[in-house]
Coordinates of N, CA and C in Angstrom, one line a residue:
X1023 N -9.5 2.9 73.7 CA -9.1 1.9 74.6 C -8.4 2.3 75.8
X1024 N -8.7 1.7 77.0 CA -8.3 2.2 78.3 C -7.2 1.1 78.7
X1025 N -6.0 1.4 79.2 CA -5.2 0.6 79.8 C -4.8 1.2 81.2
X1026 N -4.7 0.2 82.1 CA -4.2 0.8 83.3 C -2.8 0.0 83.8
X1027 N -2.0 0.7 84.4 CA -0.7 0.3 84.9 C -0.2 0.8 86.2
X1028 N 0.9 0.5 86.7 CA 1.2 0.8 88.2 C 2.6 1.7 88.0
X1029 N 2.7 2.4 88.8 CA 4.2 3.4 89.0 C 5.2 2.3 88.9
X1030 N 6.4 2.6 88.1 CA 7.4 1.6 88.1 C 7.4 0.5 87.1
X1031 N 5.9 0.3 86.8 CA 5.8 -0.8 85.9 C 6.1 -0.6 84.4
X1032 N 5.4 -1.5 83.5 CA 5.4 -1.2 82.1 C 4.1 -1.5 81.6
X1033 N 3.8 -1.0 80.5 CA 2.3 -1.4 79.8 C 2.8 -1.1 78.2
X1034 N 1.8 -2.1 77.6 CA 1.8 -2.1 76.2 C 0.6 -1.4 75.8
X1035 N 0.9 -0.2 75.0 CA 0.0 0.5 74.3 C -0.5 -0.1 72.9
X1036 N -1.6 -0.4 72.8 CA -2.1 -1.2 71.4 C -2.2 -0.2 70.4
X1037 N -1.9 -0.7 69.2 CA -2.1 0.0 68.0 C -2.0 -1.0 66.8
X1038 N -2.9 -1.1 65.9 CA -2.8 -1.7 64.7 C -3.6 -1.2 63.5
X1039 N -3.0 -1.5 62.4 CA -3.6 -1.1 61.2 C -4.4 -2.0 60.4
X1040 N -5.6 -1.7 59.9 CA -6.5 -2.4 59.2 C -6.3 -2.6 57.8
X1041 N -5.3 -1.7 57.4 CA -4.8 -1.4 56.0 C -4.0 -2.6 55.5
X1042 N -4.3 -3.4 54.7 CA -3.5 -4.6 54.4 C -2.7 -4.4 53.0
X1043 N -3.1 -3.4 52.1 CA -2.5 -3.3 51.0 C -1.3 -2.5 50.9
X1044 N -1.0 -1.8 52.1 CA 0.1 -0.8 52.3 C 1.4 -1.6 52.4
X1045 N 2.5 -1.3 51.8 CA 3.8 -2.0 51.9 C 4.3 -1.5 53.4
X1046 N 5.0 -2.3 54.1 CA 5.6 -1.9 55.4 C 6.4 -0.5 55.3
X1047 N 7.3 -0.5 54.0 CA 8.2 0.6 53.9 C 7.5 1.9 53.5
X1048 N 6.1 1.7 53.2 CA 5.4 3.1 53.0 C 4.5 3.6 54.2
X1049 N 4.7 2.9 55.4 CA 4.1 3.1 56.5 C 4.8 4.1 57.6
X1050 N 4.0 5.1 58.1 CA 4.6 6.0 59.2 C 3.6 5.9 60.2
X1051 N 4.2 5.7 61.5 CA 3.3 5.8 62.7 C 4.0 6.7 63.7
X1052 N 3.1 7.7 64.1 CA 3.4 8.7 65.1 C 2.7 8.5 66.2
X1053 N 3.4 8.2 67.5 CA 2.8 8.1 68.8 C 2.9 9.4 69.5
X1054 N 1.9 9.9 69.8 CA 1.9 11.4 70.6 C 1.1 11.2 72.0
X1055 N 1.6 11.9 72.9 CA 0.9 11.7 74.2 C 0.3 13.3 74.4
X1056 N -1.1 13.2 74.7 CA -2.0 14.4 75.0 C -1.7 15.3 73.8
X1057 N -1.7 14.8 72.5 CA -1.9 15.7 71.2 C -0.6 16.1 70.8
X1058 N 0.5 16.2 71.5 CA 1.7 16.9 71.0 C 3.0 16.5 71.4
X1059 N 3.1 15.8 72.6 CA 4.6 15.4 73.1 C 4.9 14.0 72.3
X1060 N 6.0 14.0 71.4 CA 6.4 13.0 70.6 C 6.9 11.9 71.4
X1061 N 6.3 10.8 71.6 CA 6.5 9.5 72.3 C 7.4 8.7 71.4
X1062 N 7.0 8.5 70.2 CA 7.8 7.5 69.3 C 7.2 7.5 67.8
X1063 N 8.3 7.5 66.9 CA 8.0 7.5 65.5 C 8.2 6.2 64.8
X1064 N 7.6 5.8 64.0 CA 7.9 4.7 63.1 C 8.1 5.1 61.8
X1065 N 9.1 5.5 60.9 CA 9.2 6.0 59.5 C 9.5 4.9 58.5
X1066 N 8.6 5.0 57.5 CA 9.0 3.7 56.5 C 9.2 2.5 57.1
X1067 N 8.3 2.1 58.1 CA 8.6 0.8 58.7 C 9.9 0.8 59.6
X1068 N 10.6 1.8 59.8 CA 11.8 1.6 60.6 C 11.7 2.5 62.0
X1069 N 12.3 2.2 63.1 CA 12.1 3.0 64.5 C 12.9 4.2 64.1
X1070 N 12.3 5.3 64.6 CA 13.1 6.7 64.5 C 12.9 7.4 65.9
X1071 N 14.0 7.8 66.4 CA 13.9 8.5 67.7 C 14.3 10.0 67.5
X1072 N 14.3 10.3 66.2 CA 14.9 11.7 65.9 C 14.1 12.9 66.7
X1073 N 12.7 12.8 66.8 CA 12.0 13.8 67.2 C 11.4 13.3 68.7
X1074 N 11.9 12.2 69.3 CA 11.4 11.8 70.5 C 11.6 12.7 71.6
X1075 N 10.6 12.9 72.5 CA 10.7 13.8 73.7 C 11.8 13.0 74.6
X1076 N 12.7 13.8 75.2 CA 13.8 13.2 76.1 C 13.2 12.3 77.3
X1077 N 12.1 12.6 77.7 CA 11.6 11.9 78.8 C 11.1 10.3 78.6
X1078 N 11.1 10.1 77.0 CA 10.8 8.8 76.7 C 12.0 8.1 76.3
X1079 N 13.1 8.7 76.3 CA 14.3 8.1 75.8 C 14.6 6.8 76.6
X1080 N 15.0 5.6 76.0 CA 15.4 4.4 76.6 C 14.2 3.6 77.4
X1081 N 13.0 4.1 77.2 CA 11.9 3.6 77.7 C 10.9 3.0 76.9
X1082 N 11.1 3.1 75.7 CA 10.2 2.4 74.7 C 10.5 1.2 74.0
X1083 N 9.9 0.2 73.9 CA 10.2 -0.9 73.1 C 9.2 -1.3 72.1
X1084 N 9.7 -1.5 70.9 CA 8.7 -1.9 69.9 C 8.8 -3.4 69.5
X1085 N 8.0 -3.7 68.7 CA 7.9 -5.0 68.1 C 8.0 -5.1 66.7
X1086 N 9.1 -4.8 66.1 CA 9.6 -4.8 64.6 C 9.1 -6.1 63.9
X1087 N 9.1 -7.2 64.6 CA 8.7 -8.4 64.0 C 7.3 -8.6 63.7
X1088 N 6.4 -7.6 64.5 CA 4.9 -7.7 64.4 C 4.7 -6.6 63.4
X1089 N 5.6 -5.8 62.9 CA 5.0 -4.8 61.9 C 4.5 -5.3 60.7
X1090 N 5.0 -6.6 60.3 CA 4.4 -7.3 58.9 C 2.9 -7.6 59.4
X1091 N 2.4 -7.8 60.4 CA 1.1 -8.2 60.9 C 0.3 -7.0 61.3
X1092 N 0.9 -5.8 60.9 CA 0.3 -4.5 61.1 C 0.1 -4.1 62.4
X1093 N 0.9 -4.8 63.5 CA 0.7 -4.6 64.8 C 1.8 -3.4 65.1
X1094 N 1.5 -2.3 65.4 CA 2.4 -1.2 65.7 C 2.2 -0.7 67.0
X1095 N 2.0 -1.6 68.0 CA 1.9 -1.4 69.4 C 3.4 -0.9 70.0
X1096 N 3.4 -0.2 71.1 CA 4.6 0.2 71.7 C 4.6 -0.4 73.4
X1097 N 5.7 -0.6 73.7 CA 5.8 -0.8 75.3 C 6.6 0.2 76.0
X1098 N 5.9 0.9 77.0 CA 6.4 1.9 77.8 C 6.9 1.4 79.2
X1099 N 8.1 1.5 79.5 CA 8.3 0.9 80.9 C 8.9 2.2 81.8
X1100 N 9.2 1.6 83.1 CA 9.6 2.7 84.2 C 8.5 3.6 84.2
X1101 N 7.2 3.4 84.5 CA 6.2 4.2 84.3 C 6.2 5.2 85.6
X1102 N 5.8 6.5 85.3 CA 5.6 7.5 86.4 C 4.3 8.1 86.2
X1103 N 3.7 8.9 87.2 CA 2.4 9.5 87.1 C 2.3 10.4 86.0
X1104 N 3.5 11.0 85.5 CA 3.6 11.8 84.4 C 3.2 11.3 83.0
X1105 N 3.2 9.9 83.1 CA 3.0 9.1 81.8 C 1.5 8.9 81.5
X1106 N 0.6 9.2 82.5 CA -0.8 9.0 82.7 C -1.3 10.1 81.4
X1107 N -2.4 9.7 80.7 CA -2.9 10.6 79.7 C -3.3 9.7 78.4
X1108 N -3.6 10.7 77.5 CA -4.2 10.3 76.2 C -3.0 10.0 75.1
X1109 N -3.0 8.7 74.6 CA -1.9 8.6 73.6 C -2.6 8.3 72.4
X1110 N -1.9 9.0 71.2 CA -2.7 8.8 69.9 C -1.6 8.0 69.0
X1111 N -1.9 7.1 68.3 CA -1.2 6.4 67.3 C -1.8 6.7 66.0
X1112 N -1.1 7.6 65.2 CA -1.6 8.1 63.9 C -0.6 7.4 62.9
X1113 N -1.4 6.6 61.9 CA -0.8 5.8 60.8 C -1.0 6.4 59.5
X1114 N 0.0 6.9 58.8 CA -0.1 7.5 57.5 C 0.5 6.4 56.6
X1115 N 0.1 6.4 55.1 CA -0.8 7.3 54.7 C -2.3 6.9 54.7
X1116 N -2.6 5.9 55.4 CA -3.9 5.3 55.4 C -4.8 6.2 56.3
X1117 N -4.2 7.1 57.1 CA -4.8 8.2 58.0 C -5.7 7.3 59.0
X1118 N -5.1 6.3 59.5 CA -5.9 5.7 60.8 C -5.4 6.3 62.1
X1119 N -6.3 6.4 62.9 CA -5.9 6.8 64.2 C -6.6 6.0 65.4
X1120 N -5.6 5.6 66.4 CA -6.1 5.0 67.5 C -5.9 5.9 68.8
X1121 N -6.8 5.9 69.7 CA -6.5 6.6 70.9 C -6.4 5.6 72.0
X1122 N -5.4 5.8 72.9 CA -5.4 4.9 74.2 C -5.3 5.6 75.5
X1123 N -6.1 5.5 76.4 CA -6.0 6.4 77.6 C -5.3 5.6 78.6
X1124 N -4.1 6.1 79.1 CA -3.3 5.4 80.1 C -3.6 5.9 81.5
X1125 N -4.1 5.1 82.5 CA -4.3 5.3 83.7 C -3.1 4.8 84.5
X1126 N -2.5 5.6 85.5 CA -1.4 5.2 86.3 C -2.0 5.0 87.7
X1127 N -1.8 3.8 88.2 CA -2.2 3.5 89.7 C -0.8 3.5 90.4
X1128 N -1.1 3.6 91.7 CA 0.1 3.4 92.7 C 0.5 4.8 93.5
X1129 N 1.5 4.5 94.4 CA 2.0 5.6 95.1 C 2.6 6.8 94.4

């Protein structure tokens, strides 16, 4: 999936699970940028910022009411050129993975 956004704007990075027999409290979601930078974690169905890279602090919005529908997308705001890149949403224990390519346009 490729999404485009502009500097200073916000964007939703889509991620969903096809695994319907998992309980929400068993699901872990790890959002990473360019393979290693911790963007956001959802641990056992709850938001966790313990390992979050400081540059994402207070810039991520999640949609907890959507978790039950297996929508694990995040919204990233106050975008900068540094946010451009490949984001991976890794869902365990189902071992699903989605990759989102973020392109930042603007000055």
